[in-house]
Short mmCIF file of C-alpha atoms in Angstrom, two decimals:
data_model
loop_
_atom_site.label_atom_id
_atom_site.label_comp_id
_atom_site.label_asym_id
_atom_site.label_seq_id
_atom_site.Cartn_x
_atom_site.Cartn_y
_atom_site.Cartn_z
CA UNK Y 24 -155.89 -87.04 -31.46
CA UNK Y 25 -156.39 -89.78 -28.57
CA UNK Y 26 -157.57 -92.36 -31.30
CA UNK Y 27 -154.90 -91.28 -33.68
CA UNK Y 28 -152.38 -91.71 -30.63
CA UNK Y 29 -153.67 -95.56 -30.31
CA UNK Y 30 -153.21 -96.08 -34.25
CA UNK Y 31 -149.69 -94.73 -33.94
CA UNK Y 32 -149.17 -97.63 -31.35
CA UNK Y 33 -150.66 -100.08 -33.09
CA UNK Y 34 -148.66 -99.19 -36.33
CA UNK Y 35 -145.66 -98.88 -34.43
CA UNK Y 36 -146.12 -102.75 -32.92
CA UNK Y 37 -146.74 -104.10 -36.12
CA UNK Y 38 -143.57 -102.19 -37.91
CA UNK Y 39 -141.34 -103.41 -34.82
CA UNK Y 40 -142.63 -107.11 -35.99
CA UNK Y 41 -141.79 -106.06 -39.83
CA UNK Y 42 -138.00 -104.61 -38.85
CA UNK Y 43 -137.66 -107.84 -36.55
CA UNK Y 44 -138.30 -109.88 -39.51
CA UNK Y 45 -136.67 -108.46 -41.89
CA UNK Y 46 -133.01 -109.19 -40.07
CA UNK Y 47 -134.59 -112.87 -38.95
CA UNK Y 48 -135.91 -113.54 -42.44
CA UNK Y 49 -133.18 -113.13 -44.32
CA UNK Y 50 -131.11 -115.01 -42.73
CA UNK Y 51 -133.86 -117.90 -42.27
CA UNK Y 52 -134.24 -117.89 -45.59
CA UNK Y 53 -130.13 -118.43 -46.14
CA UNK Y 54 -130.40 -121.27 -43.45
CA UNK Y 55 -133.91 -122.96 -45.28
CA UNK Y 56 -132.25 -122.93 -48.87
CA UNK Y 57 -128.70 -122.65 -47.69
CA UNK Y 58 -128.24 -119.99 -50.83
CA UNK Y 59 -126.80 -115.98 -50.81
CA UNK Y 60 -128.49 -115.90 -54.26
CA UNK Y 61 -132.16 -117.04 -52.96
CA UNK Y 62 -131.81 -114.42 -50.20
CA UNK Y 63 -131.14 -111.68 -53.09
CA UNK Y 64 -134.10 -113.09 -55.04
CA UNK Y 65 -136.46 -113.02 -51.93
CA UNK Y 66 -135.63 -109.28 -51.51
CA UNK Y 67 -136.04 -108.70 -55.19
CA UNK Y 68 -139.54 -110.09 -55.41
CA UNK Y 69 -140.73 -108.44 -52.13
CA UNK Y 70 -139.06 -105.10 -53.86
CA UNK Y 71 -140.70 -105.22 -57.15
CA UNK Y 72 -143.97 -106.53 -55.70
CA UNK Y 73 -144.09 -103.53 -54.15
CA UNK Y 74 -143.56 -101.29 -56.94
CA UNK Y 75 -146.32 -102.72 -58.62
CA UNK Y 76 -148.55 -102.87 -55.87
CA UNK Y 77 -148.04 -98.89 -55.51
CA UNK Y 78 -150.31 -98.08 -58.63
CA UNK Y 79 -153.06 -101.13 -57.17
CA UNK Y 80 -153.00 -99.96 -54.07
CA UNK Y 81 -153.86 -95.98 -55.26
CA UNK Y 82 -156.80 -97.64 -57.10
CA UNK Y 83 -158.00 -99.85 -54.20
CA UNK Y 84 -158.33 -96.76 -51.37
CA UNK Y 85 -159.60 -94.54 -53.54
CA UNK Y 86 -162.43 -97.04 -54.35
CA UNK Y 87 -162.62 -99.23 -50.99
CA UNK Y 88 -162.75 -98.06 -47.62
CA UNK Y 89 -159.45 -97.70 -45.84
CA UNK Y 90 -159.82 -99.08 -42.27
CA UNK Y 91 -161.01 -101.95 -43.77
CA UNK Y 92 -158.17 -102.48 -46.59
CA UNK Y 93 -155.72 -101.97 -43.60
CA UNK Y 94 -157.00 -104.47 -41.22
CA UNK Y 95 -157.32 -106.92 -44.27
CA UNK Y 96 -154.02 -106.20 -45.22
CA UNK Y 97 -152.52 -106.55 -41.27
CA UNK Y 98 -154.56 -110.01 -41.04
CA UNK Y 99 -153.48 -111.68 -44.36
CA UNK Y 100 -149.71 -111.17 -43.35
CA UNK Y 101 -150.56 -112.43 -40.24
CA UNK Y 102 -152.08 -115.45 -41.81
CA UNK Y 103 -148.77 -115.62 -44.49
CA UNK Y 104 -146.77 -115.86 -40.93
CA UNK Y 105 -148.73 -118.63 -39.26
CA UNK Y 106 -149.18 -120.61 -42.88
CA UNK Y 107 -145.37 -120.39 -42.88
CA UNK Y 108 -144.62 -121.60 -39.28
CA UNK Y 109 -146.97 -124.23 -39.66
CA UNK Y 110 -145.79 -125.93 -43.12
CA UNK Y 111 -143.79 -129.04 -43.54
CA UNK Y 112 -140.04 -128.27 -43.66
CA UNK Y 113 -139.60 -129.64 -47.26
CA UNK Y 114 -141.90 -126.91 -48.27
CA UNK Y 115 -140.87 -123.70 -46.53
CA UNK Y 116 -138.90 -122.86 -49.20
CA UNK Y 117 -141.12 -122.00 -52.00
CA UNK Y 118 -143.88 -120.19 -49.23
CA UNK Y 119 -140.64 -117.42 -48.45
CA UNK Y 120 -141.80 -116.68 -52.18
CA UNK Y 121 -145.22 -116.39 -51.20
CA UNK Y 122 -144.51 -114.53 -48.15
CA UNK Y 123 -142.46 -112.08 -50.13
CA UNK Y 124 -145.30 -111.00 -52.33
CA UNK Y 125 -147.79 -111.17 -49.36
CA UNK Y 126 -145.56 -108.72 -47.34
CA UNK Y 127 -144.44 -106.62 -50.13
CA UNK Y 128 -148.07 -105.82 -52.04
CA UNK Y 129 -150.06 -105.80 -48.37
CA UNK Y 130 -146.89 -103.21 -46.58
CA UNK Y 131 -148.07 -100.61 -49.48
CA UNK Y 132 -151.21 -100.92 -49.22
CA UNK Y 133 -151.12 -100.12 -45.93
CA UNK Y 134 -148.99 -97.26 -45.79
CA UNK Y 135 -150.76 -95.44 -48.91
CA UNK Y 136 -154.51 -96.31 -47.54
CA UNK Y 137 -152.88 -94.74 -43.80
CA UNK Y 138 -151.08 -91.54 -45.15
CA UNK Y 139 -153.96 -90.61 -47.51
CA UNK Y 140 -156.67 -91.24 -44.29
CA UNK Y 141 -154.88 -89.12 -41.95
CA UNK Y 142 -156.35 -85.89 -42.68
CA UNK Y 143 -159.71 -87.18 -42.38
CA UNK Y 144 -158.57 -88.83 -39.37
CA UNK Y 145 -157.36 -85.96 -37.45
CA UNK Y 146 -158.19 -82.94 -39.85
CA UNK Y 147 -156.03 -81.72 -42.53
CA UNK Y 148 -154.97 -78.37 -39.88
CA UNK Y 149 -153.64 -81.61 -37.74
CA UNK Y 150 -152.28 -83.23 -40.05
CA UNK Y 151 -148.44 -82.21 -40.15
CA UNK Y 152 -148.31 -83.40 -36.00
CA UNK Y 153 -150.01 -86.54 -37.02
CA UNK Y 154 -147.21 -87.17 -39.44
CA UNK Y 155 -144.70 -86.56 -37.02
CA UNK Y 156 -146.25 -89.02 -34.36
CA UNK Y 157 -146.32 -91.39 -36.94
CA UNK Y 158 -143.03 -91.48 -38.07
CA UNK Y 159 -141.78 -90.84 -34.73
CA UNK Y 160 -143.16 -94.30 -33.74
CA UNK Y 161 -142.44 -95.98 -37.01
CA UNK Y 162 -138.30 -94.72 -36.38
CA UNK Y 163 -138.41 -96.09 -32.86
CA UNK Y 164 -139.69 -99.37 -33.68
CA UNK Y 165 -137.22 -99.62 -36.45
CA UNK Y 166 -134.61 -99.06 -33.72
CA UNK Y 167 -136.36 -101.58 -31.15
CA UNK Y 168 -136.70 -104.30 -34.49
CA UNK Y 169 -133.05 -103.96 -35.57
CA UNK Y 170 -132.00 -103.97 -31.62
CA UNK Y 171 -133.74 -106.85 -31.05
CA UNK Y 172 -133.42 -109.07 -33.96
CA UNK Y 173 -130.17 -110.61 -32.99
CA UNK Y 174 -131.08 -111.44 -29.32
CA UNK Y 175 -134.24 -112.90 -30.41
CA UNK Y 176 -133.17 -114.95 -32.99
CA UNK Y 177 -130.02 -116.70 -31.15
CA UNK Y 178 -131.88 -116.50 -27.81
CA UNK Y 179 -135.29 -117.95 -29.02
CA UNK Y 180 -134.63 -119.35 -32.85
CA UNK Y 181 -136.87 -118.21 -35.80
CA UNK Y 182 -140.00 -119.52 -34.78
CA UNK Y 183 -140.19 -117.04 -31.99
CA UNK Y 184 -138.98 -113.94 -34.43
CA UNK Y 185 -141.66 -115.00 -36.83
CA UNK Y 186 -144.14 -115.77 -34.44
CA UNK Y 187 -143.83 -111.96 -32.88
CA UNK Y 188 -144.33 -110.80 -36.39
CA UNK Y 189 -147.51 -112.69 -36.50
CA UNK Y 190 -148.66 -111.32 -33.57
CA UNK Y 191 -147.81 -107.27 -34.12
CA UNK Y 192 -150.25 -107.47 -37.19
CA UNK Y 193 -153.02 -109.27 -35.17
CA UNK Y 194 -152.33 -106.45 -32.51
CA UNK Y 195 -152.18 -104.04 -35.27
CA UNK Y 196 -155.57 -105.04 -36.99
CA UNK Y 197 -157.32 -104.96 -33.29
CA UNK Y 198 -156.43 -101.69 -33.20
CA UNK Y 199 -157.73 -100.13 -35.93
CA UNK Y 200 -161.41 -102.56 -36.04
CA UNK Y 201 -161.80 -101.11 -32.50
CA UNK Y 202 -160.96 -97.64 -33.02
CA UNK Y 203 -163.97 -95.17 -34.17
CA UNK Y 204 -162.25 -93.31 -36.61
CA UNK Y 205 -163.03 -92.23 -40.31
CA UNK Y 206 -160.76 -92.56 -43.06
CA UNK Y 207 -162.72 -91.10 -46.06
CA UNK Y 208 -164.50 -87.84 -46.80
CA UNK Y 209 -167.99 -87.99 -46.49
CA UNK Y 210 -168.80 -87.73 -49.82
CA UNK Y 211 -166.41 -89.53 -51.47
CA UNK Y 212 -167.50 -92.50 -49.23
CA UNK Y 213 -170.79 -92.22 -50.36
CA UNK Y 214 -169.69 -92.21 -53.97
CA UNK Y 215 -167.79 -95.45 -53.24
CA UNK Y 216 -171.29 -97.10 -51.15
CA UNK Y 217 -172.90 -96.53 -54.95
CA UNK Y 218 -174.95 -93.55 -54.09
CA UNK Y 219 -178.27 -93.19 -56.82
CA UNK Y 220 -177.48 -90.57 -59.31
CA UNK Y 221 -180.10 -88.37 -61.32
CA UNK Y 222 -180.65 -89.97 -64.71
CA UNK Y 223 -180.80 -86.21 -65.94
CA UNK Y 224 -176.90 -85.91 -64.43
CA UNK Y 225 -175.80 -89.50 -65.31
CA UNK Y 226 -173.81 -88.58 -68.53
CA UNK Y 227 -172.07 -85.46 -66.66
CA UNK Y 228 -171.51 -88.44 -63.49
CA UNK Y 229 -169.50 -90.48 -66.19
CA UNK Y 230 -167.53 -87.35 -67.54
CA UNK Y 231 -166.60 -86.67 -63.86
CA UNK Y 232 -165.46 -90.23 -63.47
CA UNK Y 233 -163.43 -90.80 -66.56
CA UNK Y 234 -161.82 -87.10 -65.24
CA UNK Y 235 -161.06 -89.02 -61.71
CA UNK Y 236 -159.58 -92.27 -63.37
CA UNK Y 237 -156.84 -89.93 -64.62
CA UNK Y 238 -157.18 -88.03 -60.32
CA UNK Y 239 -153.50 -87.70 -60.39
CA UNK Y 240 -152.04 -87.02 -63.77
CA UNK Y 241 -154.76 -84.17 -63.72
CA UNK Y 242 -153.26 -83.18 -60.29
CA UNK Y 243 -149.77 -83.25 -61.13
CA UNK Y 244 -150.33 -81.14 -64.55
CA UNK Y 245 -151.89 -78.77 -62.24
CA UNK Y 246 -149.17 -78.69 -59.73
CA UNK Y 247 -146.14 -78.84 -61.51
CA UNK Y 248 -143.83 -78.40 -57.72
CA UNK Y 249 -145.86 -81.76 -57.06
CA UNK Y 250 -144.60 -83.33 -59.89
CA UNK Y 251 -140.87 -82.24 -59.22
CA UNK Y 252 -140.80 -83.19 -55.58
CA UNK Y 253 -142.02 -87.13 -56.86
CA UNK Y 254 -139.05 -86.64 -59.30
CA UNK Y 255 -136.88 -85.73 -56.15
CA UNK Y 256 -138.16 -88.68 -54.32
CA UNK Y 257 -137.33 -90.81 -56.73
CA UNK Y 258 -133.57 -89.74 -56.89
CA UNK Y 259 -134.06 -89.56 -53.25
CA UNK Y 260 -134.44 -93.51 -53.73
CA UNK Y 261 -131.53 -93.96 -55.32
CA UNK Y 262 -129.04 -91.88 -53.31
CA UNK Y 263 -130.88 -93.92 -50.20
CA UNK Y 264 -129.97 -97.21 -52.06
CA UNK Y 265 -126.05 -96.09 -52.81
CA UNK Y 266 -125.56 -95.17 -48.89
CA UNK Y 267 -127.34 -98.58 -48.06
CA UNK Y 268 -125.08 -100.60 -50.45
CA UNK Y 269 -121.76 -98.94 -49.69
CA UNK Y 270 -121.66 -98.62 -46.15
CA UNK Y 271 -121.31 -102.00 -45.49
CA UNK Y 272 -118.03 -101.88 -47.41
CA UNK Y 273 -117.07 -98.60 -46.51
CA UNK Y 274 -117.27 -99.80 -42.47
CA UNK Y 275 -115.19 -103.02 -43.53
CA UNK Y 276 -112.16 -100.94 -44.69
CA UNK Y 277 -112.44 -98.43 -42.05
CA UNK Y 278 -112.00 -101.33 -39.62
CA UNK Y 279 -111.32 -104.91 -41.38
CA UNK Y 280 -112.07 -106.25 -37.81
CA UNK Y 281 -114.70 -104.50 -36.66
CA UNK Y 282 -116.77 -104.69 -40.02
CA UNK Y 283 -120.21 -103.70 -38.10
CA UNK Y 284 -119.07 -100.92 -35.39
CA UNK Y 285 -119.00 -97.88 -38.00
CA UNK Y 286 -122.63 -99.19 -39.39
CA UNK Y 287 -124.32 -99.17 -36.11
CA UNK Y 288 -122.84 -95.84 -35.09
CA UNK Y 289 -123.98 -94.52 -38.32
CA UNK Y 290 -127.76 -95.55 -38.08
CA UNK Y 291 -128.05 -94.79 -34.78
CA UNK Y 292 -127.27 -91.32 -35.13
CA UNK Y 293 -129.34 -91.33 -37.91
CA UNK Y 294 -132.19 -92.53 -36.22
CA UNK Y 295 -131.75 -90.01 -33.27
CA UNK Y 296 -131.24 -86.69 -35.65
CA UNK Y 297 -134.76 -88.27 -37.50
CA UNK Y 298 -136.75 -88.61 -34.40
CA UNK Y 299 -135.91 -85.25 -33.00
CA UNK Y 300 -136.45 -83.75 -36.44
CA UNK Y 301 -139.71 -84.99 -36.60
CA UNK Y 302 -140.66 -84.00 -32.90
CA UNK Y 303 -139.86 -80.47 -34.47
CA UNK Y 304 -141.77 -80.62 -36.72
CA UNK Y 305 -144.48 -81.27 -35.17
CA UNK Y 306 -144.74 -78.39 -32.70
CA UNK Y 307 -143.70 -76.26 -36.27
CA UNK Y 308 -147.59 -75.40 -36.03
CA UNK Y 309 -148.22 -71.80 -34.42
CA UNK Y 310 -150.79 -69.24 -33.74
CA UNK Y 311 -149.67 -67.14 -36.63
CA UNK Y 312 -151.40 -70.56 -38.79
CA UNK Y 313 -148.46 -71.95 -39.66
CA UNK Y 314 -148.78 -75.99 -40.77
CA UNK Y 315 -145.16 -77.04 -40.88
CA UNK Y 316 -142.45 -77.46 -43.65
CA UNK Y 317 -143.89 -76.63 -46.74
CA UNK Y 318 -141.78 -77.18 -50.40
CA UNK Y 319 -138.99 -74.82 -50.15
CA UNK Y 320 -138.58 -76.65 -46.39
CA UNK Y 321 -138.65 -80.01 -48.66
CA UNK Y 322 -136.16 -78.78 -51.32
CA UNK Y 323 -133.85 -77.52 -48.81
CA UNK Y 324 -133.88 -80.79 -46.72
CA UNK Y 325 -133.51 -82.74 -49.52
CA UNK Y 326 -130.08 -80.91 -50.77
CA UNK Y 327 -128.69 -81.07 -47.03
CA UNK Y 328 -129.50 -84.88 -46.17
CA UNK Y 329 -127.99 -85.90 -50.06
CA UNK Y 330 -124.74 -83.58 -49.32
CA UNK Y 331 -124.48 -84.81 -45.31
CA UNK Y 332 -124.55 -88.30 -46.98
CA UNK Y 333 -121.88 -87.60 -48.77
CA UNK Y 334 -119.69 -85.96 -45.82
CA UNK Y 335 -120.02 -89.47 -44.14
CA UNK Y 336 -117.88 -91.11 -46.88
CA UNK Y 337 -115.45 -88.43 -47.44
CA UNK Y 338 -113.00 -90.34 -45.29
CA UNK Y 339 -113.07 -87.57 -42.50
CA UNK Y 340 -112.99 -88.23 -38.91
CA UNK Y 341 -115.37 -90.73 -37.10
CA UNK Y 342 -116.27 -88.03 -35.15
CA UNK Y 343 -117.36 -85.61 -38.20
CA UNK Y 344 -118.99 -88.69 -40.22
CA UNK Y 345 -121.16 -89.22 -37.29
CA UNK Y 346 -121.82 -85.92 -36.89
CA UNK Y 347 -123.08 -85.89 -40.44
CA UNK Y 348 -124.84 -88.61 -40.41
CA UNK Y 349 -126.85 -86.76 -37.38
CA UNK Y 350 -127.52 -84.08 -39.93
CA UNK Y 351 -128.50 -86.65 -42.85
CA UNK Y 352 -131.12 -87.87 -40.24
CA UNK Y 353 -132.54 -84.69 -39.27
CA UNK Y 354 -132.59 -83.33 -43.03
CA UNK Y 355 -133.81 -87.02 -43.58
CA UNK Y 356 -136.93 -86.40 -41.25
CA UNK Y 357 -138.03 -82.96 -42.22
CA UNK Y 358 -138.00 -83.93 -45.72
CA UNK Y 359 -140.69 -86.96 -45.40
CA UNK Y 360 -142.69 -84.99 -42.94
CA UNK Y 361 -142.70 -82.12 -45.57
CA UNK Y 362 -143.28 -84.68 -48.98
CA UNK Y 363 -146.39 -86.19 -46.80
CA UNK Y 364 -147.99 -83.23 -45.78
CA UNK Y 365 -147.86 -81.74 -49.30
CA UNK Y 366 -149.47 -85.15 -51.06
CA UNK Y 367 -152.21 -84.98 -48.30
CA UNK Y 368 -153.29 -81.06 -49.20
CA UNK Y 369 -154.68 -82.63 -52.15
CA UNK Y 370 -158.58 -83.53 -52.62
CA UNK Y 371 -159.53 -86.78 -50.69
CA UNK Y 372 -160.67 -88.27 -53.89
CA UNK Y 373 -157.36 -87.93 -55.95
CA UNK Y 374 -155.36 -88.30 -52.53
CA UNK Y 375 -155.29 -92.12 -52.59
CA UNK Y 376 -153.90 -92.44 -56.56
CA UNK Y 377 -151.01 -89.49 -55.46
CA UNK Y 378 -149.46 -91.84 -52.42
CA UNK Y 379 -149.84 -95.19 -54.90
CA UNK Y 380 -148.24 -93.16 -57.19
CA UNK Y 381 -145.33 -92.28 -54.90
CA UNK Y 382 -144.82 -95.90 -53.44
CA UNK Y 383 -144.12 -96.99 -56.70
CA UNK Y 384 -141.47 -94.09 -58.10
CA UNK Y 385 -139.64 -93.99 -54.87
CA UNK Y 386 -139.61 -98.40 -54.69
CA UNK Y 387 -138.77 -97.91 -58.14
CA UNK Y 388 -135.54 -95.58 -57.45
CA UNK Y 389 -134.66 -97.76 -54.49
CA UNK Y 390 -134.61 -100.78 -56.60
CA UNK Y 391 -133.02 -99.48 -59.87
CA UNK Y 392 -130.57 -97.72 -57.07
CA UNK Y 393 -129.37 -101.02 -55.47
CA UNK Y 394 -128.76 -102.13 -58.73
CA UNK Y 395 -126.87 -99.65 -59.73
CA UNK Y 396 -124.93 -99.16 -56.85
CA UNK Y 397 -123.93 -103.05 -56.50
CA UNK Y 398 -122.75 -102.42 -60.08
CA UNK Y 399 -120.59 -99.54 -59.71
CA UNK Y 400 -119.13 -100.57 -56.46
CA UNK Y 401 -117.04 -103.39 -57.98
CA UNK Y 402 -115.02 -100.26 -60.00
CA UNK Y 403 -115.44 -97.00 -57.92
CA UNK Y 404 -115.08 -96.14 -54.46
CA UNK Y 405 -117.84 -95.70 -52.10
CA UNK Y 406 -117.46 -91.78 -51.69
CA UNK Y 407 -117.80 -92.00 -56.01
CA UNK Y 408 -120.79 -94.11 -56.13
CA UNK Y 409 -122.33 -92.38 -52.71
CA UNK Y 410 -121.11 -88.80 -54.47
CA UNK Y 411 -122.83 -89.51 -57.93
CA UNK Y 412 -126.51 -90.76 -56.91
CA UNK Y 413 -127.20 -88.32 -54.36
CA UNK Y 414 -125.42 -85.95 -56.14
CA UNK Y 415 -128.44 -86.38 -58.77
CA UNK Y 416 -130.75 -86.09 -55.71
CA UNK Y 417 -129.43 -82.30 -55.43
CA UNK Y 418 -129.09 -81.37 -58.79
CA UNK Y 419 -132.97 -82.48 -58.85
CA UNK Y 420 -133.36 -80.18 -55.49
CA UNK Y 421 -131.72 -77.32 -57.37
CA UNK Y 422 -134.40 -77.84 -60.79
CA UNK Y 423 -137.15 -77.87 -58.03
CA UNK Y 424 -136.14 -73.98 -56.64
CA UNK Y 425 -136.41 -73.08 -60.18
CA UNK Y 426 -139.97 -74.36 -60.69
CA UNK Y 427 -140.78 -72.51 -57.00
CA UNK Y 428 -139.45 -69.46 -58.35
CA UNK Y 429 -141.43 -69.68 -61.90
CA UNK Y 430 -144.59 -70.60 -60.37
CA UNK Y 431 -143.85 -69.30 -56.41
CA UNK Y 432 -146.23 -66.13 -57.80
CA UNK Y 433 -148.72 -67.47 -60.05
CA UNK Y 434 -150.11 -69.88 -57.96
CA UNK Y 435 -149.32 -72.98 -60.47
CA UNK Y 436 -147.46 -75.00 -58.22
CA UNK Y 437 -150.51 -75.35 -55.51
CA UNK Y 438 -152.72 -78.06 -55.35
CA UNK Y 439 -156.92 -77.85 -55.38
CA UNK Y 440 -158.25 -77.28 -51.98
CA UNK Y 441 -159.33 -79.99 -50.35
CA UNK Y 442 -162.25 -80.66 -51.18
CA UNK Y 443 -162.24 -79.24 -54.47
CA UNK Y 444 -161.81 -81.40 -57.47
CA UNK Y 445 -159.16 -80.65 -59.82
CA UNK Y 446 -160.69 -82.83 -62.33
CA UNK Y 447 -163.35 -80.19 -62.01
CA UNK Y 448 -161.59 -77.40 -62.90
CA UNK Y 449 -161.38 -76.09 -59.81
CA UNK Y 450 -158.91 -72.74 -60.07
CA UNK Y 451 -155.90 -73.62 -57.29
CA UNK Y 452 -155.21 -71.52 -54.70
CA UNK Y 453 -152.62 -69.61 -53.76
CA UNK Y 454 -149.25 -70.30 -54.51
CA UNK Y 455 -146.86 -72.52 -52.78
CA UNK Y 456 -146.27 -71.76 -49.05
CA UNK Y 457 -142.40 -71.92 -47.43
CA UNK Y 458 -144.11 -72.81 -44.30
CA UNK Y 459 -146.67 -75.84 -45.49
CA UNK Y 460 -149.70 -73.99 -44.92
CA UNK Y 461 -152.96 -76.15 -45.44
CA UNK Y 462 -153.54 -75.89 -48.50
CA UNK Y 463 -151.43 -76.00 -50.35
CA UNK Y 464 -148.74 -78.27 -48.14
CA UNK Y 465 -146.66 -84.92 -48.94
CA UNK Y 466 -138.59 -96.48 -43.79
CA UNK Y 467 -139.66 -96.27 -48.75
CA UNK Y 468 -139.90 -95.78 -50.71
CA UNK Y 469 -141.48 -98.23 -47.87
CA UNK Y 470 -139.99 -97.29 -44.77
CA UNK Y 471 -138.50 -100.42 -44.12
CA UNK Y 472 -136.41 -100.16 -47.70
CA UNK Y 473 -134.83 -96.82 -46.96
#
């Protein structure tokens, strides 16, 4: 875990550079084309790039190896930062379009070629505490980026805010090229080097690999509580998106003159009941083998953060709504610690397609979300619009208990042991475990979206 410790920092600089940004770039961008409307479009093309990107990027790591694709993708948005500080004012403008499908496609790449290394970084029996130190770091450099954006931007202008972005990807990418660490199984990275197969076995080789091209579908017809926790995800996405919209204008009529004090209350008590959650779980792992939150953990987390959501509109209390929002954060954090885990119990070989997969259905929720939300907040109130999309979050949470009850015996919600192809036919092992156990177990949506 010592190496894995020094990739959490170095992920953790480069996502405090990403959160800086994304307050300083937004409202560079307003200042450089002195437009609301090419701010919008900026986030739109960084959000759809994305979404795309998801079902490249499961492609590209399950093909490519994964330290490599990661320092690539830290250097090239370093290089998208310095090409942008360095170009002529008059043509700034159409390089924040660049930038925003630079950042977008190379952010998901990242993340999926990271979550589906980690447990051949640390070992899939370590894998639940990586997860944890991960997002631990990722939540407190979100805190340290949004904290800081403001003082560094008025204090030291954009150049400086752009220029410490640049730099937290070239610390980033130092990181990981000096860090000895693997991120594939050994024989899948021999598979990718082009390793010589028999000519007696070449036409069962290319029945295997057409069966891998389809690594995931396979997977997720095999593991049918897979499949429903992406679904749940994905309406996870757009109850995240309705909060995100609304609370803007639900802190503007709490106080007209104080627009921003209910918002910063709410996300940092967010933030705290998230990073304690996920400190949790991971010390969840004890001698009696447990590996931390498993589905049931997942389902349940889901249905509390998407109700405590809800609470913090109601129009109680500041007191209560902060309170809730602590519990939205907590339920928040043992729900992605849970939905990780669970993807990464899957066979290193289909691992990579499963977390492209994801990236795109939850950016795809996010950004159909904020949409939608935008939309119905010009007729309904915030507690309607905040009530109705996560309220689809738990009636997806309560569809997802039934599928743990139908299959919770049979064994059909359980992914292949690692190792173990499912394209194969490999038979799955036991059924799915409350407590996570390995295997069967998982800001985003990119982490910086939700």
């Amino acid at each position: 875990m010592r190496h894995f410790r020094l990739l959490v920092v170095g992920n953790g600089v480069s996502a405090y550079g990403s959160y800086l940004n994304l307050v300083a770039l937004n409202v560079f961008i307003y200042e450089v084309t002195d437009s609301a409307l090419a701010a919008g479009l900026f986030m739109a093309v960084r959000l759809m790039t994305s979404v795309v990107s998801g079902f490249v990027s499961g492609r590209l790591v399950s093909a490519y190896d994964r330290k490599r694709l990661m320092v690539g993708a830290d250097l090239t948005q370093c290089v998208a930062m310095v090409a942008l500080l360095i170009a002529p004012a008059g043509g700034r403008a159409g390089l924040l379009y660049v930038l925003a499908v630079v950042t977008g496609f190379c952010s998901t790449l990242s993340g999926v070629a990271l979550r589906s290394s980690i447990p051949e970084i640390v070992g899939p029996e370590l894998r639940v505490r990586a997860n944890s130190l991960l997002a631990t770091g990722r939540s407190l450099a979100m805190i340290a980026g949004f904290a800081s954006a403001g003082v560094v931007v008025a204090q030291l202008g954009y150049v400086a805010a752009i220029s410490l972005d640049a730099a937290s990807f070239a610390v980033s990418a130092s990181v990981l090229m000096s860090l000895p660490i693997r991120t594939r199984a050994e024989k899948v990275a021999s598979a990718a080097r082009g390793a010589q197969v028999p000519e007696g076995k070449q036409r069962g080789a290319s029945g295997e690999g057409k069966a891998k091209n389809l690594g995931s579908l396979i997977l997720l017809r095999a593991a049918p509580v897979l499949a429903v926790m992406i679904a749940v995800r994905a309406a996870d996405g757009l109850g995240s998106s309705s909060h995100n919209v609304a609370l803007p204008v639900y802190s503007s009529a709490l106080d007209p003159s104080h627009p921003a004090t209910f918002v910063s209350q709410f996300w940092a008590t967010w933030a705290i009941g998230n990073i304690v959650m996920q400190q949790i779980c991971g010390r969840w792992t004890g001698r009696d083998g447990r590996q931390g939150p498993g589905e049931r953990a997942f389902a349940i987390g889901a249905c509390v953060m998407s109700a405590a959501f809800i609470v913090v509109f109601a129009g109680l209390p500041t007191g209560v709504a902060v309170a809730a929002a602590l519990v939205a954060g907590m339920a928040d954090g043992l729900t992605e610690i849970a939905y990780v885990s669970r993807l990464q119990a899957a066979p290193d070989e289909q691992r990579g397609r499963l977390f492209g997969l994801s990236a795109s259905v939850e950016n795809t929720g996010f950004g159909l979300g904020m949409l939608v939300s935008g939309a119905l907040l010009d007729r309904f109130t915030p507690l309607q619009v905040v009530g109705l999309l996560h309220g689809l979050a738990i009636a997806l949470c309560l569809g997802m208990f039934v599928v743990l009850v139908r299959y919770g015996r049979t064994g059909g919600g359980a992914v292949p042991a690692a190792g173990a192809s499912a394209a194969d036919g490999a038979a799955p092992t036991a059924g799915p475990s409350a407590e996570g156990a390995a295997p069967p177990a998982g800001p985003s949506v990119e982490s910086e979206a939700r």
